[in-house]
Coordinates of C-alpha atoms in Angstrom, one line a residue:
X1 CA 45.5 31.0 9.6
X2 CA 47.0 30.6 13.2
X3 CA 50.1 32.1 11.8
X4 CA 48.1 35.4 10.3
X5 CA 46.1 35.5 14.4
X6 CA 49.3 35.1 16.0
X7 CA 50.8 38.1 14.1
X8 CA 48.1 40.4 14.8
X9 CA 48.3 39.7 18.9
X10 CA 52.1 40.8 18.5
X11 CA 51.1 43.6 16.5
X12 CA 50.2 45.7 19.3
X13 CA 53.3 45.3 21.5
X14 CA 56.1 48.2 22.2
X15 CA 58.8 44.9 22.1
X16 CA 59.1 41.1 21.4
X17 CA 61.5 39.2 22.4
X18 CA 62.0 36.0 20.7
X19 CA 64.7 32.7 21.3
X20 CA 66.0 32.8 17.5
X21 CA 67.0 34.7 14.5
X22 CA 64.8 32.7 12.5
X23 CA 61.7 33.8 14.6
X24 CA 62.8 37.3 14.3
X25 CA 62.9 36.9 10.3
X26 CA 59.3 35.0 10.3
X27 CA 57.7 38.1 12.5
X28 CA 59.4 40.2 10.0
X29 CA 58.7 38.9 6.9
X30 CA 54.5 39.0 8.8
X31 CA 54.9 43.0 9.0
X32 CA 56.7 43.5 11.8
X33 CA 59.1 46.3 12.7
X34 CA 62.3 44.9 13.3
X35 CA 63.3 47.5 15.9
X36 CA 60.6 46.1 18.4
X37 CA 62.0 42.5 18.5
X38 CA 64.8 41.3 20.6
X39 CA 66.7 37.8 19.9
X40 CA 67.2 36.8 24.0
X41 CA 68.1 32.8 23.1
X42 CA 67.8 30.6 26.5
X43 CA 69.3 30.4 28.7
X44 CA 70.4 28.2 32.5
X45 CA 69.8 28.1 36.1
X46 CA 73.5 28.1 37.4
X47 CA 72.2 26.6 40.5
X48 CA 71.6 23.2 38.3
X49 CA 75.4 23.5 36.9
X50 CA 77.0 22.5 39.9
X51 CA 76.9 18.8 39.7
X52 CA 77.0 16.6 43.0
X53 CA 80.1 14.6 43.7
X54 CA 78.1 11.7 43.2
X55 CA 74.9 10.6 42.0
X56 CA 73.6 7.0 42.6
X57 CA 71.6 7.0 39.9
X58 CA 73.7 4.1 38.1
X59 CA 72.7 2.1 40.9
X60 CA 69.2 3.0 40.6
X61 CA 69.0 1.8 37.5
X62 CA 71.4 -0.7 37.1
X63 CA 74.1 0.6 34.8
X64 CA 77.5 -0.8 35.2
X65 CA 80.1 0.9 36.5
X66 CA 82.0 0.9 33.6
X67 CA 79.2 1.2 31.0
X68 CA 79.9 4.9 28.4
X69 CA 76.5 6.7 29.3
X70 CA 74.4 8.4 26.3
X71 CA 71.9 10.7 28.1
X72 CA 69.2 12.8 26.5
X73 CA 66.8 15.2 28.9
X74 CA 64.0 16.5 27.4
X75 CA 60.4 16.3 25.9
X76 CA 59.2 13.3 23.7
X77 CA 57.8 15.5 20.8
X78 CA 57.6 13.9 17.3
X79 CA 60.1 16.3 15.8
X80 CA 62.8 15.3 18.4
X81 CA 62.9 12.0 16.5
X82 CA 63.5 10.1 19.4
X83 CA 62.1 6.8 18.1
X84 CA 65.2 7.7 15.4
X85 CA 67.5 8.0 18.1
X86 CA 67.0 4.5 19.6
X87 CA 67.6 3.0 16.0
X88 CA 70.6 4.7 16.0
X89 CA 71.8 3.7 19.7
X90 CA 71.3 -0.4 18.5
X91 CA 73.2 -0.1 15.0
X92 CA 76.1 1.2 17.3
X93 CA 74.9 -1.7 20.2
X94 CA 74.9 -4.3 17.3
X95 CA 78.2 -3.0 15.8
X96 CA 80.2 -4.3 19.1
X97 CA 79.8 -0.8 21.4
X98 CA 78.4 -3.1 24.2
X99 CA 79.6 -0.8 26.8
X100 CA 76.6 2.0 25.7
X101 CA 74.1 2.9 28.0
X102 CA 70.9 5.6 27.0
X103 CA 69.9 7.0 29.6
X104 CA 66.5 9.1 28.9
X105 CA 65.3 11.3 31.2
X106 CA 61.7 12.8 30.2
X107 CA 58.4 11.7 28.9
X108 CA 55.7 12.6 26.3
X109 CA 53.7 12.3 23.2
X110 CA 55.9 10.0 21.0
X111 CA 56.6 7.9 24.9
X112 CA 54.8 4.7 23.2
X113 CA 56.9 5.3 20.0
X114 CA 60.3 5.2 22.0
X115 CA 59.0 1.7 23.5
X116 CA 58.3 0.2 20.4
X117 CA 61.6 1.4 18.8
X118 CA 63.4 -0.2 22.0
X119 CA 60.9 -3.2 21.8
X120 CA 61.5 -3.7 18.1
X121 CA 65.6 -4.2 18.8
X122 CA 65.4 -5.9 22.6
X123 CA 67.4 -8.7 21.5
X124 CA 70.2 -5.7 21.6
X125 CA 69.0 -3.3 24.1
X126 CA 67.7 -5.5 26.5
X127 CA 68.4 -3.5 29.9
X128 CA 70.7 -0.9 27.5
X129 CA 67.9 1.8 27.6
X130 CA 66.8 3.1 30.5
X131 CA 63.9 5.5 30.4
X132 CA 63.3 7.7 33.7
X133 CA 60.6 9.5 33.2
X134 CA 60.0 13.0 33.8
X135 CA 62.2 14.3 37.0
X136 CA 62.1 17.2 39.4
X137 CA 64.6 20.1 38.2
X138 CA 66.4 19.9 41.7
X139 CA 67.0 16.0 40.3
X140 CA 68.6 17.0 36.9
X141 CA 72.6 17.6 38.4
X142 CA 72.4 13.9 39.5
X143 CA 71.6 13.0 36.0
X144 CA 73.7 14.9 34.1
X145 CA 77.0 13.7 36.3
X146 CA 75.9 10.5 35.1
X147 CA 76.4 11.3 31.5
X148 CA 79.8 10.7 29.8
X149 CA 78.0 12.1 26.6
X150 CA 75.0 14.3 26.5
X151 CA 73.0 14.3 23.0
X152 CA 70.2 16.3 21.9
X153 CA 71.0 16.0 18.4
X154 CA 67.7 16.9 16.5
X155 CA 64.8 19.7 16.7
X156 CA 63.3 22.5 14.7
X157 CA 65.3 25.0 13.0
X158 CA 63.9 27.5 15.0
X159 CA 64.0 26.2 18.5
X160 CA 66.9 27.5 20.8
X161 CA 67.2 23.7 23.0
X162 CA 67.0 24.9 26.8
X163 CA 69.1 21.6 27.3
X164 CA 72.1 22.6 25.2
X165 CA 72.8 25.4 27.7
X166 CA 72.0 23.2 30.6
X167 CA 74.3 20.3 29.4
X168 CA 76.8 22.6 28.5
X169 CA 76.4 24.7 31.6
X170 CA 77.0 21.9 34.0
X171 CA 80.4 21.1 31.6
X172 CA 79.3 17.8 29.7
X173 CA 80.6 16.8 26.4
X174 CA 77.7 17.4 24.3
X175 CA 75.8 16.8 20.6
X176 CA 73.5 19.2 19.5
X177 CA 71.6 19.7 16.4
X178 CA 73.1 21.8 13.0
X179 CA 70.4 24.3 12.5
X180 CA 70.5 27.9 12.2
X181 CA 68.8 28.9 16.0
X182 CA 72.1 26.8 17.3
X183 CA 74.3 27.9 15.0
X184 CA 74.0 31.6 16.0
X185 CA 74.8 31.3 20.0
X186 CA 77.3 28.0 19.3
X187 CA 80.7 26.8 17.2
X188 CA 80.9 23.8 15.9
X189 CA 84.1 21.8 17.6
X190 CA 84.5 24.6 19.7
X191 CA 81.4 24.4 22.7
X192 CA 80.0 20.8 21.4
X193 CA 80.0 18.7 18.3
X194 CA 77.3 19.3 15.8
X195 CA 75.1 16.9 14.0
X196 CA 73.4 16.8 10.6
X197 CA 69.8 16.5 10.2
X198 CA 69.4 14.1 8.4
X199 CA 71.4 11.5 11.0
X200 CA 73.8 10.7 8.3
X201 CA 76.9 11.7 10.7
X202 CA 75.4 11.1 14.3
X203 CA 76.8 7.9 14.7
X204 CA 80.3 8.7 13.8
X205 CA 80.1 11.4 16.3
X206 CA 79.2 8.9 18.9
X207 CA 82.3 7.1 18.6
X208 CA 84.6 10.2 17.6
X209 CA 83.5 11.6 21.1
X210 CA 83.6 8.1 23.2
X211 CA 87.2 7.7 21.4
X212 CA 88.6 10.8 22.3
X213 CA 87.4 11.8 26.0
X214 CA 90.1 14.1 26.0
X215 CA 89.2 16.5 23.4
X216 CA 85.1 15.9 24.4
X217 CA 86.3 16.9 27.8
X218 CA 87.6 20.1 26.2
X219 CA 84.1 21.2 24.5
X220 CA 82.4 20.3 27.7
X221 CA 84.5 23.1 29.5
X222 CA 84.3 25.6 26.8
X223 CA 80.8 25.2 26.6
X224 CA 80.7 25.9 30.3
X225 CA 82.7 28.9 30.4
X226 CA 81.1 30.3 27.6
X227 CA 77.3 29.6 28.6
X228 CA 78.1 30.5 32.1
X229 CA 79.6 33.8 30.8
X230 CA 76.5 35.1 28.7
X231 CA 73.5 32.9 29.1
X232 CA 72.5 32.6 32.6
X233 CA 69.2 33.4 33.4
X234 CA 70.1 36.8 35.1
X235 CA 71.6 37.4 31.8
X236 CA 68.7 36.8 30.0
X237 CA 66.5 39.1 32.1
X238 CA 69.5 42.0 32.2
X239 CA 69.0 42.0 28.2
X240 CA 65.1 41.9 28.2
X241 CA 65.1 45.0 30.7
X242 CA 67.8 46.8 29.1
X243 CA 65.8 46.5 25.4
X244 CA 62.7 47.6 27.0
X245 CA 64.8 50.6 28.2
X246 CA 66.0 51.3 24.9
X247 CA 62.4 50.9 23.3
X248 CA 60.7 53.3 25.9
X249 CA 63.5 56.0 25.9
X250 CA 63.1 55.6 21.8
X251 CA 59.6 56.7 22.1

């Protein structure tokens, strides 16, 4: 029912623009005209990709110096499977990675869920999660150049992660999810290392990418040329403006 209302309020519109080719198809197959819908995917603030030359915030929070830092920024909703993610982080903990830090920057619905996932495994992740709550944009760079590994390895199919580009923007080796909406804007083993979704290979990505910070140090700077060559935020508004153009002079 909400989908057949929302279709009718885009009905009227000269153009849509829309983060995914999947949401293009869904409007479509709803009775849309194809020519009045624009795929503009995310995009980044290049003022938060310039990170600071140091950050403090493993002394803040008491990570060790020499501790390999998972970070995640980014909502707690239910389908980001975060609760998932910590069961993950202790079957490496427990397998001998003692040296792993999570470092979660964000809050939300499934927040109680996380701390009874960490809860559930403290005899391993005592002090080896450390959740920070949401944070100020303008505090995001000090985060993010604490990360040796940035991971936002599961979401819809549809959703276009505004963190992907921001991770990859600021240059750090990165795990995203293997859907279709991140598919279409990123390679595989090119800009960042994909993951299944149904876990079955996140793990051994962890440890391919701590194992080889040489090659994860590649992606991280082809991610960052590539995002910071096409999906800025100016970008993203040149090709909104420029489509409405092309619809109006269509008319």
């Amino acid at each position: 029912m909400f989908q057949r209302w929302e279709v009718v309020r885009f009905r009227p519109a000269d153009a849509i623009t829309v983060v995914s080719s999947y949401l293009k198809t869904y409007l479509i197959t709803h009775g849309l005209d194809s020519d009045r819908i624009l795929v503009n995917q995310n995009g980044v603030d290049a003022c938060l990709t310039d990170l600071p030359a140091t950050s403090g915030i493993r002394e803040q929070y008491g990570i060790p110096t020499d501790a390999f830092v998972i970070g995640y920024i980014g909502g707690m909703e239910t389908f980001r499977r975060l609760p998932e993610v910590i069961g993950y982080f202790a079957q490496l903990r427990r397998n001998g990675n003692d040296d792993l830090v999570l470092l979660i920057v964000g809050d939300g619905e499934d927040m109680s869920e996380v701390k009874a996932a960490i809860n559930a495994d403290k005899d391993i992740l005592d002090g080896a999660v450390k959740l920070a709550g949401w944070q100020e944009n303008s505090e995001l760079p000090k985060f993010l150049r604490t990360f040796d590994l940035a991971i936002f390895p599961f979401t819809n199919d549809y959703c276009s992660p505004l963190k992907l580009f921001e991770y990859l923007g600021a240059g750090i080796p990165t795990i995203g999810p293997d859907t279709s909406a991140v598919r279409e804007v990123f390679e595989n083993g090119v800009h960042l290392r994909m993951v299944k979704q149904d876990g079955s290979d996140f793990v051994r990505a962890i440890l391919e990418m701590k194992a080889n910070p040489h090659h994860s140090a590649v992606l991280g700077a082809n991610g960052r040329r590539f995002v910071l060559d096409k999906y800025t935020w100016k970008m993203n508004a040149e090709r909104t403006v420029n489509y409405i153009k092309s619809v109006r002079n269509a008319q």
